[in-house]
PDB file of C-alpha atoms and ligand atoms in Angstrom:
ATOM      1  CA  UNK A  22      83.516 131.624 118.563  1.00 90.00           C
ATOM      2  CA  UNK A  23      84.283 130.343 115.076  1.00 96.00           C
ATOM      3  CA  UNK A  24      83.028 132.119 111.933  1.00 98.00           C
ATOM      4  CA  UNK A  25      82.803 130.313 108.620  1.00 98.00           C
ATOM      5  CA  UNK A  26      81.787 131.860 105.290  1.00 98.00           C
ATOM      6  CA  UNK A  27      80.091 129.538 102.796  1.00 98.00           C
ATOM      7  CA  UNK A  28      80.383 130.703  99.177  1.00 98.00           C
ATOM      8  CA  UNK A  29      77.596 129.439  96.947  1.00 98.00           C
ATOM      9  CA  UNK A  30      75.545 129.997  93.800  1.00 98.00           C
ATOM     10  CA  UNK A  31      72.310 128.495  95.108  1.00 97.00           C
ATOM     11  CA  UNK A  32      71.663 126.140  98.000  1.00 98.00           C
ATOM     12  CA  UNK A  33      71.495 122.405  97.386  1.00 97.00           C
ATOM     13  CA  UNK A  34      70.819 119.751 100.009  1.00 97.00           C
ATOM     14  CA  UNK A  35      74.597 119.679 100.626  1.00 98.00           C
ATOM     15  CA  UNK A  36      74.809 123.337 101.656  1.00 98.00           C
ATOM     16  CA  UNK A  37      71.788 122.928 103.920  1.00 98.00           C
ATOM     17  CA  UNK A  38      73.454 119.940 105.608  1.00 98.00           C
ATOM     18  CA  UNK A  39      76.625 121.997 106.131  1.00 98.00           C
ATOM     19  CA  UNK A  40      74.549 124.744 107.807  1.00 98.00           C
ATOM     20  CA  UNK A  41      72.896 122.166 110.083  1.00 98.00           C
ATOM     21  CA  UNK A  42      76.300 120.756 111.007  1.00 98.00           C
ATOM     22  CA  UNK A  43      77.531 124.270 111.814  1.00 98.00           C
ATOM     23  CA  UNK A  44      74.654 124.590 114.286  1.00 98.00           C
ATOM     24  CA  UNK A  45      75.587 121.284 115.930  1.00 98.00           C
ATOM     25  CA  UNK A  46      79.177 122.524 116.361  1.00 98.00           C
ATOM     26  CA  UNK A  47      77.919 125.956 117.483  1.00 98.00           C
ATOM     27  CA  UNK A  48      79.860 127.820 114.816  1.00 98.00           C
ATOM     28  CA  UNK A  49      78.535 130.719 112.751  1.00 98.00           C
ATOM     29  CA  UNK A  50      78.040 129.967 109.080  1.00 98.00           C
ATOM     30  CA  UNK A  51      77.468 132.985 106.851  1.00 98.00           C
ATOM     31  CA  UNK A  52      75.895 132.138 103.499  1.00 98.00           C
ATOM     32  CA  UNK A  53      77.374 134.242 100.705  1.00 98.00           C
ATOM     33  CA  UNK A  54      75.801 134.048  97.263  1.00 98.00           C
ATOM     34  CA  UNK A  55      78.723 135.106  95.074  1.00 98.00           C
ATOM     35  CA  UNK A  56      76.319 136.185  92.336  1.00 97.00           C
ATOM     36  CA  UNK A  57      75.306 139.053  94.620  1.00 97.00           C
ATOM     37  CA  UNK A  58      78.871 140.216  95.234  1.00 96.00           C
ATOM     38  CA  UNK A  59      81.054 142.760  93.464  1.00 96.00           C
ATOM     39  CA  UNK A  60      84.553 141.391  93.760  1.00 96.00           C
ATOM     40  CA  UNK A  61      87.262 143.974  93.953  1.00 93.00           C
ATOM     41  CA  UNK A  62      89.706 144.760  96.721  1.00 82.00           C
ATOM     42  CA  UNK A  63      88.941 148.489  96.466  1.00 85.00           C
ATOM     43  CA  UNK A  64      85.376 147.774  97.633  1.00 85.00           C
ATOM     44  CA  UNK A  65      85.293 147.735 101.389  1.00 84.00           C
ATOM     45  CA  UNK A  66      83.637 144.446 102.180  1.00 90.00           C
ATOM     46  CA  UNK A  67      85.125 143.033 105.322  1.00 94.00           C
ATOM     47  CA  UNK A  68      86.042 139.522 104.164  1.00 97.00           C
ATOM     48  CA  UNK A  69      88.278 139.137 107.218  1.00 96.00           C
ATOM     49  CA  UNK A  70      85.293 138.919 109.552  1.00 96.00           C
ATOM     50  CA  UNK A  71      85.105 135.170 108.909  1.00 98.00           C
ATOM     51  CA  UNK A  72      87.969 132.934 110.038  1.00 98.00           C
ATOM     52  CA  UNK A  73      87.795 130.752 106.953  1.00 98.00           C
ATOM     53  CA  UNK A  74      85.674 130.232 103.813  1.00 98.00           C
ATOM     54  CA  UNK A  75      84.438 127.119 102.102  1.00 98.00           C
ATOM     55  CA  UNK A  76      83.681 127.278  98.404  1.00 98.00           C
ATOM     56  CA  UNK A  77      80.493 125.393  97.449  1.00 98.00           C
ATOM     57  CA  UNK A  78      79.492 126.993  94.125  1.00 98.00           C
ATOM     58  CA  UNK A  79      77.552 124.895  91.631  1.00 96.00           C
ATOM     59  CA  UNK A  80      78.909 127.129  88.865  1.00 94.00           C
ATOM     60  CA  UNK A  81      82.539 125.996  88.773  1.00 94.00           C
ATOM     61  CA  UNK A  82      83.881 129.111  87.058  1.00 95.00           C
ATOM     62  CA  UNK A  83      82.246 131.442  89.609  1.00 97.00           C
ATOM     63  CA  UNK A  84      83.726 129.297  92.354  1.00 98.00           C
ATOM     64  CA  UNK A  85      87.200 129.504  90.857  1.00 98.00           C
ATOM     65  CA  UNK A  86      87.023 133.282  90.414  1.00 98.00           C
ATOM     66  CA  UNK A  87      85.872 133.693  93.999  1.00 98.00           C
ATOM     67  CA  UNK A  88      88.588 131.468  95.449  1.00 98.00           C
ATOM     68  CA  UNK A  89      91.257 133.194  93.369  1.00 98.00           C
ATOM     69  CA  UNK A  90      90.083 136.618  94.500  1.00 97.00           C
ATOM     70  CA  UNK A  91      90.049 135.696  98.182  1.00 97.00           C
ATOM     71  CA  UNK A  92      93.435 134.057  97.862  1.00 96.00           C
ATOM     72  CA  UNK A  93      94.790 137.244  96.267  1.00 95.00           C
ATOM     73  CA  UNK A  94      93.648 139.312  99.236  1.00 95.00           C
ATOM     74  CA  UNK A  95      95.069 136.736 101.682  1.00 96.00           C
ATOM     75  CA  UNK A  96      91.807 135.258 102.898  1.00 97.00           C
ATOM     76  CA  UNK A  97      91.842 131.488 103.446  1.00 96.00           C
ATOM     77  CA  UNK A  98      89.444 129.372 101.399  1.00 97.00           C
ATOM     78  CA  UNK A  99      89.011 125.621 101.291  1.00 97.00           C
ATOM     79  CA  UNK A 100      89.820 124.343  98.801  1.00 97.00           C
ATOM     80  CA  UNK A 101      92.855 126.392  97.864  1.00 96.00           C
ATOM     81  CA  UNK A 102      93.047 127.927  94.409  1.00 96.00           C
ATOM     82  CA  UNK A 103      95.930 125.603  93.523  1.00 96.00           C
ATOM     83  CA  UNK A 104      93.977 122.480  94.462  1.00 96.00           C
ATOM     84  CA  UNK A 105      90.778 123.732  92.822  1.00 97.00           C
ATOM     85  CA  UNK A 106      92.539 124.549  89.561  1.00 96.00           C
ATOM     86  CA  UNK A 107      94.114 121.130  89.326  1.00 97.00           C
ATOM     87  CA  UNK A 108      90.853 119.342  90.141  1.00 97.00           C
ATOM     88  CA  UNK A 109      88.985 121.486  87.630  1.00 96.00           C
ATOM     89  CA  UNK A 110      91.158 120.083  84.859  1.00 96.00           C
ATOM     90  CA  UNK A 111      91.129 116.328  84.331  1.00 97.00           C
ATOM     91  CA  UNK A 112      94.397 116.610  82.456  1.00 97.00           C
ATOM     92  CA  UNK A 113      96.090 118.689  85.158  1.00 98.00           C
ATOM     93  CA  UNK A 114      94.955 116.055  87.668  1.00 98.00           C
ATOM     94  CA  UNK A 115      96.372 113.217  85.558  1.00 98.00           C
ATOM     95  CA  UNK A 116      99.669 115.057  85.218  1.00 98.00           C
ATOM     96  CA  UNK A 117      99.992 115.865  88.914  1.00 98.00           C
ATOM     97  CA  UNK A 118      99.132 112.326  90.009  1.00 98.00           C
ATOM     98  CA  UNK A 119     101.639 110.878  87.539  1.00 98.00           C
ATOM     99  CA  UNK A 120     104.350 113.231  88.794  1.00 97.00           C
ATOM    100  CA  UNK A 121     103.654 112.105  92.350  1.00 97.00           C
ATOM    101  CA  UNK A 122     103.553 108.403  91.518  1.00 98.00           C
ATOM    102  CA  UNK A 123      99.855 107.936  92.317  1.00 98.00           C
ATOM    103  CA  UNK A 124      98.237 105.184  90.184  1.00 98.00           C
ATOM    104  CA  UNK A 125      95.873 106.860  87.753  1.00 98.00           C
ATOM    105  CA  UNK A 126      94.011 106.003  84.560  1.00 98.00           C
ATOM    106  CA  UNK A 127      96.381 106.501  81.582  1.00 98.00           C
ATOM    107  CA  UNK A 128      95.306 109.557  79.572  1.00 98.00           C
ATOM    108  CA  UNK A 129      96.526 112.126  77.058  1.00 98.00           C
ATOM    109  CA  UNK A 130      95.460 115.567  75.896  1.00 98.00           C
ATOM    110  CA  UNK A 131      95.460 116.350  72.166  1.00 97.00           C
ATOM    111  CA  UNK A 132      94.194 119.075  69.838  1.00 96.00           C
ATOM    112  CA  UNK A 133      93.794 117.357  66.480  1.00 96.00           C
ATOM    113  CA  UNK A 134      92.256 114.231  64.989  1.00 97.00           C
ATOM    114  CA  UNK A 135      95.648 112.972  63.904  1.00 98.00           C
ATOM    115  CA  UNK A 136      97.076 113.183  67.410  1.00 98.00           C
ATOM    116  CA  UNK A 137      93.893 111.697  68.837  1.00 98.00           C
ATOM    117  CA  UNK A 138      94.559 108.594  66.719  1.00 98.00           C
ATOM    118  CA  UNK A 139      98.180 108.474  67.834  1.00 98.00           C
ATOM    119  CA  UNK A 140      97.102 108.838  71.458  1.00 98.00           C
ATOM    120  CA  UNK A 141      94.735 105.862  71.106  1.00 98.00           C
ATOM    121  CA  UNK A 142      97.640 103.795  69.814  1.00 98.00           C
ATOM    122  CA  UNK A 143      99.762 104.786  72.811  1.00 98.00           C
ATOM    123  CA  UNK A 144      96.885 103.812  75.112  1.00 98.00           C
ATOM    124  CA  UNK A 145      96.891 100.304  73.641  1.00 97.00           C
ATOM    125  CA  UNK A 146      93.960 100.691  71.242  1.00 98.00           C
ATOM    126  CA  UNK A 147      90.187 100.846  71.490  1.00 98.00           C
ATOM    127  CA  UNK A 148      87.957 101.272  73.428  1.00 98.00           C
ATOM    128  CA  UNK A 149      88.955 104.651  74.862  1.00 98.00           C
ATOM    129  CA  UNK A 150      86.977 107.313  76.681  1.00 98.00           C
ATOM    130  CA  UNK A 151      86.901 110.839  75.254  1.00 97.00           C
ATOM    131  CA  UNK A 152      85.979 113.613  77.693  1.00 94.00           C
ATOM    132  CA  UNK A 153      86.076 117.347  77.925  1.00 91.00           C
ATOM    133  CA  UNK A 154      88.828 118.511  80.243  1.00 92.00           C
ATOM    134  CA  UNK A 155      86.482 119.944  82.838  1.00 86.00           C
ATOM    135  CA  UNK A 156      83.151 118.160  82.768  1.00 75.00           C
ATOM    136  CA  UNK A 157      80.903 116.925  85.508  1.00 74.00           C
ATOM    137  CA  UNK A 158      77.878 114.728  86.237  1.00 77.00           C
ATOM    138  CA  UNK A 159      79.074 112.258  83.625  1.00 78.00           C
ATOM    139  CA  UNK A 160      78.062 114.480  80.717  1.00 83.00           C
ATOM    140  CA  UNK A 161      79.725 114.985  77.346  1.00 86.00           C
ATOM    141  CA  UNK A 162      81.840 111.884  77.460  1.00 92.00           C
ATOM    142  CA  UNK A 163      81.978 109.050  74.977  1.00 95.00           C
ATOM    143  CA  UNK A 164      83.192 105.482  75.010  1.00 97.00           C
ATOM    144  CA  UNK A 165      84.812 105.210  71.603  1.00 98.00           C
ATOM    145  CA  UNK A 166      85.169 101.738  70.124  1.00 98.00           C
ATOM    146  CA  UNK A 167      86.735 102.336  66.721  1.00 98.00           C
ATOM    147  CA  UNK A 168      88.529 104.871  64.554  1.00 98.00           C
ATOM    148  CA  UNK A 169      85.431 105.992  62.670  1.00 98.00           C
ATOM    149  CA  UNK A 170      83.659 106.840  65.916  1.00 98.00           C
ATOM    150  CA  UNK A 171      86.739 108.744  67.077  1.00 98.00           C
ATOM    151  CA  UNK A 172      86.804 110.793  63.862  1.00 98.00           C
ATOM    152  CA  UNK A 173      83.162 111.649  64.338  1.00 97.00           C
ATOM    153  CA  UNK A 174      83.526 112.687  68.004  1.00 95.00           C
ATOM    154  CA  UNK A 175      86.523 114.887  67.209  1.00 95.00           C
ATOM    155  CA  UNK A 176      84.635 116.498  64.323  1.00 95.00           C
ATOM    156  CA  UNK A 177      81.612 117.199  66.527  1.00 93.00           C
ATOM    157  CA  UNK A 178      83.810 118.779  69.194  1.00 92.00           C
ATOM    158  CA  UNK A 179      85.700 120.892  66.694  1.00 91.00           C
ATOM    159  CA  UNK A 180      82.691 122.174  64.809  1.00 91.00           C
ATOM    160  CA  UNK A 181      80.050 122.432  67.549  1.00 90.00           C
ATOM    161  CA  UNK A 182      82.114 122.552  70.692  1.00 83.00           C
ATOM    162  CA  UNK A 183      83.353 126.093  71.321  1.00 80.00           C
ATOM    163  CA  UNK A 184      86.592 126.977  73.065  1.00 78.00           C
ATOM    164  CA  UNK A 185      86.128 124.556  75.955  1.00 79.00           C
ATOM    165  CA  UNK A 186      86.164 121.617  73.590  1.00 85.00           C
ATOM    166  CA  UNK A 187      89.200 122.295  71.456  1.00 87.00           C
ATOM    167  CA  UNK A 188      91.239 120.202  73.859  1.00 93.00           C
ATOM    168  CA  UNK A 189      90.449 116.496  73.728  1.00 95.00           C
ATOM    169  CA  UNK A 190      91.139 114.408  76.801  1.00 97.00           C
ATOM    170  CA  UNK A 191      91.528 110.726  75.900  1.00 98.00           C
ATOM    171  CA  UNK A 192      91.637 108.044  78.575  1.00 98.00           C
ATOM    172  CA  UNK A 193      92.135 104.320  78.536  1.00 98.00           C
ATOM    173  CA  UNK A 194      88.828 102.511  79.066  1.00 97.00           C
ATOM    174  CA  UNK A 195      88.978 100.629  82.365  1.00 97.00           C
ATOM    175  CA  UNK A 196      86.976  97.400  82.604  1.00 94.00           C
ATOM    176  CA  UNK A 197      85.305  97.995  85.934  1.00 93.00           C
ATOM    177  CA  UNK A 198      83.303  95.372  87.862  1.00 93.00           C
ATOM    178  CA  UNK A 199      79.931  97.123  87.228  1.00 93.00           C
ATOM    179  CA  UNK A 200      80.788  99.863  89.696  1.00 96.00           C
ATOM    180  CA  UNK A 201      83.279 102.489  90.722  1.00 96.00           C
ATOM    181  CA  UNK A 202      84.166 104.039  94.080  1.00 98.00           C
ATOM    182  CA  UNK A 203      83.620 107.571  95.298  1.00 97.00           C
ATOM    183  CA  UNK A 204      85.757 108.417  98.325  1.00 98.00           C
ATOM    184  CA  UNK A 205      85.497 111.395 100.687  1.00 98.00           C
ATOM    185  CA  UNK A 206      88.836 112.637 101.946  1.00 98.00           C
ATOM    186  CA  UNK A 207      89.467 115.247 104.632  1.00 98.00           C
ATOM    187  CA  UNK A 208      92.990 116.466 105.095  1.00 95.00           C
ATOM    188  CA  UNK A 209      94.505 113.335 103.506  1.00 95.00           C
ATOM    189  CA  UNK A 210      92.332 111.041 105.639  1.00 97.00           C
ATOM    190  CA  UNK A 211      89.765 108.786 103.992  1.00 98.00           C
ATOM    191  CA  UNK A 212      86.564 109.124 106.034  1.00 98.00           C
ATOM    192  CA  UNK A 213      83.882 107.480 103.889  1.00 98.00           C
ATOM    193  CA  UNK A 214      83.367 105.780 100.541  1.00 98.00           C
ATOM    194  CA  UNK A 215      80.511 104.494  98.427  1.00 98.00           C
ATOM    195  CA  UNK A 216      80.291 102.073  95.552  1.00 97.00           C
ATOM    196  CA  UNK A 217      78.319 103.379  92.612  1.00 96.00           C
ATOM    197  CA  UNK A 218      76.733 100.395  90.900  1.00 96.00           C
ATOM    198  CA  UNK A 219      75.247 100.602  87.438  1.00 94.00           C
ATOM    199  CA  UNK A 220      74.470  98.508  84.396  1.00 92.00           C
ATOM    200  CA  UNK A 221      75.766 101.474  82.388  1.00 93.00           C
ATOM    201  CA  UNK A 222      79.502 102.074  81.994  1.00 92.00           C
ATOM    202  CA  UNK A 223      78.895 105.596  83.368  1.00 92.00           C
ATOM    203  CA  UNK A 224      78.176 104.918  87.050  1.00 91.00           C
ATOM    204  CA  UNK A 225      77.591 108.487  88.375  1.00 87.00           C
ATOM    205  CA  UNK A 226      74.667 108.719  90.772  1.00 83.00           C
ATOM    206  CA  UNK A 227      73.609 111.752  88.683  1.00 80.00           C
ATOM    207  CA  UNK A 228      73.185 109.221  85.840  1.00 82.00           C
ATOM    208  CA  UNK A 229      71.302 106.628  87.884  1.00 84.00           C
ATOM    209  CA  UNK A 230      74.134 104.733  89.620  1.00 90.00           C
ATOM    210  CA  UNK A 231      73.073 103.194  92.956  1.00 94.00           C
ATOM    211  CA  UNK A 232      75.074 104.093  96.061  1.00 95.00           C
ATOM    212  CA  UNK A 233      76.093 101.509  98.658  1.00 97.00           C
ATOM    213  CA  UNK A 234      78.661 101.452 101.449  1.00 97.00           C
ATOM    214  CA  UNK A 235      82.255 100.644 100.497  1.00 97.00           C
ATOM    215  CA  UNK A 236      84.644  99.370 103.168  1.00 96.00           C
ATOM    216  CA  UNK A 237      87.861 101.305 103.623  1.00 97.00           C
ATOM    217  CA  UNK A 238      90.722  98.847 103.061  1.00 97.00           C
ATOM    218  CA  UNK A 239      94.369  99.808 103.488  1.00 98.00           C
ATOM    219  CA  UNK A 240      95.049 100.132  99.764  1.00 98.00           C
ATOM    220  CA  UNK A 241      92.109 102.509  99.381  1.00 98.00           C
ATOM    221  CA  UNK A 242      93.254 104.513 102.411  1.00 98.00           C
ATOM    222  CA  UNK A 243      96.728 104.757 100.869  1.00 98.00           C
ATOM    223  CA  UNK A 244      95.705 105.876  97.381  1.00 98.00           C
ATOM    224  CA  UNK A 245      93.451 108.550  98.923  1.00 98.00           C
ATOM    225  CA  UNK A 246      96.198 109.793 101.190  1.00 98.00           C
ATOM    226  CA  UNK A 247      98.743 109.873  98.353  1.00 98.00           C
ATOM    227  CA  UNK A 248      96.281 111.772  96.141  1.00 98.00           C
ATOM    228  CA  UNK A 249      95.583 114.341  98.860  1.00 98.00           C
ATOM    229  CA  UNK A 250      99.293 114.859  99.432  1.00 97.00           C
ATOM    230  CA  UNK A 251      99.839 115.221  95.679  1.00 97.00           C
ATOM    231  CA  UNK A 252      97.355 118.110  95.771  1.00 96.00           C
ATOM    232  CA  UNK A 253      98.754 119.714  98.914  1.00 93.00           C
ATOM    233  CA  UNK A 254     100.077 123.263  98.653  1.00 87.00           C
ATOM    234  CA  UNK A 255     102.276 125.520 100.762  1.00 84.00           C
ATOM    235  CA  UNK A 256      99.168 126.966 102.375  1.00 82.00           C
ATOM    236  CA  UNK A 257      97.017 123.859 102.686  1.00 81.00           C
ATOM    237  CA  UNK A 258      99.525 121.133 103.351  1.00 86.00           C
ATOM    238  CA  UNK A 259      97.075 118.265 103.721  1.00 89.00           C
ATOM    239  CA  UNK A 260      95.108 118.386 100.443  1.00 91.00           C
ATOM    240  CA  UNK A 261      91.920 119.988 101.810  1.00 96.00           C
ATOM    241  CA  UNK A 262      88.464 118.470 101.302  1.00 98.00           C
ATOM    242  CA  UNK A 263      88.262 116.336  98.175  1.00 98.00           C
ATOM    243  CA  UNK A 264      86.300 113.486  96.640  1.00 98.00           C
ATOM    244  CA  UNK A 265      87.969 110.933  94.403  1.00 98.00           C
ATOM    245  CA  UNK A 266      86.596 108.649  91.723  1.00 97.00           C
ATOM    246  CA  UNK A 267      88.508 105.382  92.031  1.00 98.00           C
ATOM    247  CA  UNK A 268      88.315 102.427  89.638  1.00 98.00           C
ATOM    248  CA  UNK A 269      89.117  98.820  90.491  1.00 97.00           C
ATOM    249  CA  UNK A 270      91.314  97.570  87.660  1.00 95.00           C
ATOM    250  CA  UNK A 271      91.625  93.770  87.493  1.00 90.00           C
ATOM    251  CA  UNK A 272      95.396  93.865  86.971  1.00 92.00           C
ATOM    252  CA  UNK A 273      96.574  97.175  88.391  1.00 95.00           C
ATOM    253  CA  UNK A 274      94.301  97.445  91.435  1.00 96.00           C
ATOM    254  CA  UNK A 275      92.999 100.869  92.444  1.00 98.00           C
ATOM    255  CA  UNK A 276      93.351 103.705  89.916  1.00 98.00           C
ATOM    256  CA  UNK A 277      92.309 107.305  90.468  1.00 98.00           C
ATOM    257  CA  UNK A 278      90.014 108.517  87.692  1.00 98.00           C
ATOM    258  CA  UNK A 279      89.543 112.101  88.831  1.00 97.00           C
ATOM    259  CA  UNK A 280      89.350 114.350  91.872  1.00 97.00           C
ATOM    260  CA  UNK A 281      86.517 116.742  92.728  1.00 97.00           C
ATOM    261  CA  UNK A 282      87.089 119.879  94.801  1.00 97.00           C
ATOM    262  CA  UNK A 283      83.431 120.771  95.568  1.00 97.00           C
ATOM    263  CA  UNK A 284      81.869 117.396  96.085  1.00 96.00           C
ATOM    264  CA  UNK A 285      78.241 116.405  96.204  1.00 95.00           C
ATOM    265  CA  UNK A 286      77.556 114.106  99.139  1.00 96.00           C
ATOM    266  CA  UNK A 287      73.962 114.303 100.339  1.00 95.00           C
ATOM    267  CA  UNK A 288      73.109 110.793  99.098  1.00 94.00           C
ATOM    268  CA  UNK A 289      76.275 109.320 100.597  1.00 96.00           C
ATOM    269  CA  UNK A 290      75.661 110.095 104.269  1.00 97.00           C
ATOM    270  CA  UNK A 291      72.925 107.491 104.680  1.00 97.00           C
ATOM    271  CA  UNK A 292      74.669 104.488 103.022  1.00 97.00           C
ATOM    272  CA  UNK A 293      78.014 105.191 104.712  1.00 97.00           C
ATOM    273  CA  UNK A 294      76.640 106.171 108.109  1.00 97.00           C
ATOM    274  CA  UNK A 295      79.173 109.015 108.112  1.00 98.00           C
ATOM    275  CA  UNK A 296      78.036 112.601 108.518  1.00 98.00           C
ATOM    276  CA  UNK A 297      80.103 114.155 105.750  1.00 98.00           C
ATOM    277  CA  UNK A 298      78.710 117.583 106.623  1.00 98.00           C
ATOM    278  CA  UNK A 299      79.948 117.209 110.217  1.00 98.00           C
ATOM    279  CA  UNK A 300      83.345 116.167 108.861  1.00 98.00           C
ATOM    280  CA  UNK A 301      83.446 119.327 106.738  1.00 98.00           C
ATOM    281  CA  UNK A 302      82.777 121.585 109.733  1.00 98.00           C
ATOM    282  CA  UNK A 303      85.230 119.640 111.899  1.00 98.00           C
ATOM    283  CA  UNK A 304      87.910 120.002 109.212  1.00 98.00           C
ATOM    284  CA  UNK A 305      87.337 123.773 108.948  1.00 98.00           C
ATOM    285  CA  UNK A 306      87.535 124.171 112.745  1.00 97.00           C
ATOM    286  CA  UNK A 307      90.803 122.195 112.804  1.00 96.00           C
ATOM    287  CA  UNK A 308      92.211 124.374 109.989  1.00 95.00           C
ATOM    288  CA  UNK A 309      91.439 127.559 111.884  1.00 94.00           C
ATOM    289  CA  UNK A 310      93.274 126.181 114.921  1.00 90.00           C
ATOM    290  CA  UNK A 311      96.311 125.528 112.729  1.00 84.00           C
TER     291      UNK A 311
HETATM  292  N1  LIG B 426      88.229 105.632  81.520  1.00 72.14           N
HETATM  293  C1  LIG B 426      87.097 105.111  81.998  1.00 72.14           C
HETATM  294  N2  LIG B 426      86.897 103.779  82.016  1.00 72.14           N
HETATM  295  C2  LIG B 426      85.744 103.251  82.495  1.00 72.14           C
HETATM  296  N3  LIG B 426      84.729 103.981  82.984  1.00 72.14           N
HETATM  297  C3  LIG B 426      84.860 105.316  83.000  1.00 72.14           C
HETATM  298  C4  LIG B 426      86.051 105.950  82.505  1.00 72.14           C
HETATM  299  N4  LIG B 426      85.913 107.279  82.646  1.00 72.14           N
HETATM  300  C5  LIG B 426      84.710 107.478  83.216  1.00 72.14           C
HETATM  301  N5  LIG B 426      84.054 106.309  83.421  1.00 72.14           N
HETATM  302  C6  LIG B 426      82.728 106.192  84.039  1.00 72.14           C
HETATM  303  O1  LIG B 426      82.037 107.409  83.852  1.00 72.14           O
HETATM  304  C7  LIG B 426      81.813 108.070  85.111  1.00 72.14           C
HETATM  305  C8  LIG B 426      81.982 109.565  84.971  1.00 72.14           C
HETATM  306  O2  LIG B 426      83.315 109.874  84.602  1.00 72.14           O
HETATM  307  P1  LIG B 426      84.096 111.092  85.253  1.00 72.14           P
HETATM  308  O3  LIG B 426      84.031 110.952  86.715  1.00 72.14           O
HETATM  309  O4  LIG B 426      85.427 111.150  84.650  1.00 72.14           O
HETATM  310  O5  LIG B 426      83.206 112.297  84.754  1.00 72.14           O
HETATM  311  P2  LIG B 426      82.614 113.555  85.465  1.00 72.14           P
HETATM  312  O6  LIG B 426      81.566 114.042  84.552  1.00 72.14           O
HETATM  313  O7  LIG B 426      83.719 114.458  85.820  1.00 72.14           O
HETATM  314  O8  LIG B 426      81.953 113.080  86.807  1.00 72.14           O
HETATM  315  P3  LIG B 426      81.718 113.919  88.168  1.00 72.14           P
HETATM  316  O9  LIG B 426      80.253 114.096  88.247  1.00 72.14           O
HETATM  317  O10 LIG B 426      82.251 112.997  89.200  1.00 72.14           O
HETATM  318  O11 LIG B 426      82.463 115.199  88.089  1.00 72.14           O
HETATM  319  C9  LIG B 426      82.789 107.429  86.073  1.00 72.14           C
HETATM  320  O12 LIG B 426      82.340 107.511  87.385  1.00 72.14           O
HETATM  321  C10 LIG B 426      82.833 105.998  85.533  1.00 72.14           C
HETATM  322  O13 LIG B 426      81.730 105.257  85.956  1.00 72.14           O
HETATM  323 MG1  LIG B 427      83.393 111.737  88.363  1.00 72.14          MG
END
């Protein structure tokens, strides 16, 4: 009998679907609200009673602390701390993908207005997209069309932003065909993908983008596999369970925008016809066997 521990900070539809899938596969799934835990290896909680853990925290920082702790006491968590840390930083993701030759949206990280202007020049000029290094749900990002707007955004970040906003991540603006692609990747294998269509340049479903099925062509399969392998670690050699944002660039083809390590998927099962929650449980069972 297989025992899985699910780390969370509140149950969304996704976590409920994972529990249902566990029932279908007849595996035990223990729900662990990390906010109710006291993490310290001198406290005798028997973390080893589960074969593997999956981290599904909405609060990213609590998720990272929990994964790091379990990793330190040699308990396996998907995703690994290495993968999670890279995905948590857009800049770390850009850097890793570049190092591994995976096509990604050109981007820089800067700390001052002056270097922000120089970075825009290196990116080929305006428009650019300014983001915080670890954002989600399409929040706190700006499409910046000229130098005056850039000055203003940098000033707002510096004066109002707090420590998380003293680093400015600047990306080339990609002219997308009114949509982007969200792919679901399990152990370097692309299993499902949706288009997110929107009139707005920000196409997140959290911001009103409409999901529809995206066919898995060989180029998409390849960029997903290469991304997963770029994130592989000594412990988790296949890249774990990740979701990619992929843009279709008219000239360059597919480009990875970012990678998510605790993906939302409940609205993607119906359009794709793929049970992503079943895939998650299947992946965890396969990992335990390895
Ligand atoms: N450089 C860009 N060029 C064109 N569109 C972009 C660019 N960056 C982001 N977008 C649009 O904004 C959306 C959100 O951007 P991104 O995925 O980087 O942010 P996020 O807040 O981390 O999202 P998530 O909820 O996936 O974590 C993208 O899905 C895309 O539609
Ligand atoms: Mg995204």
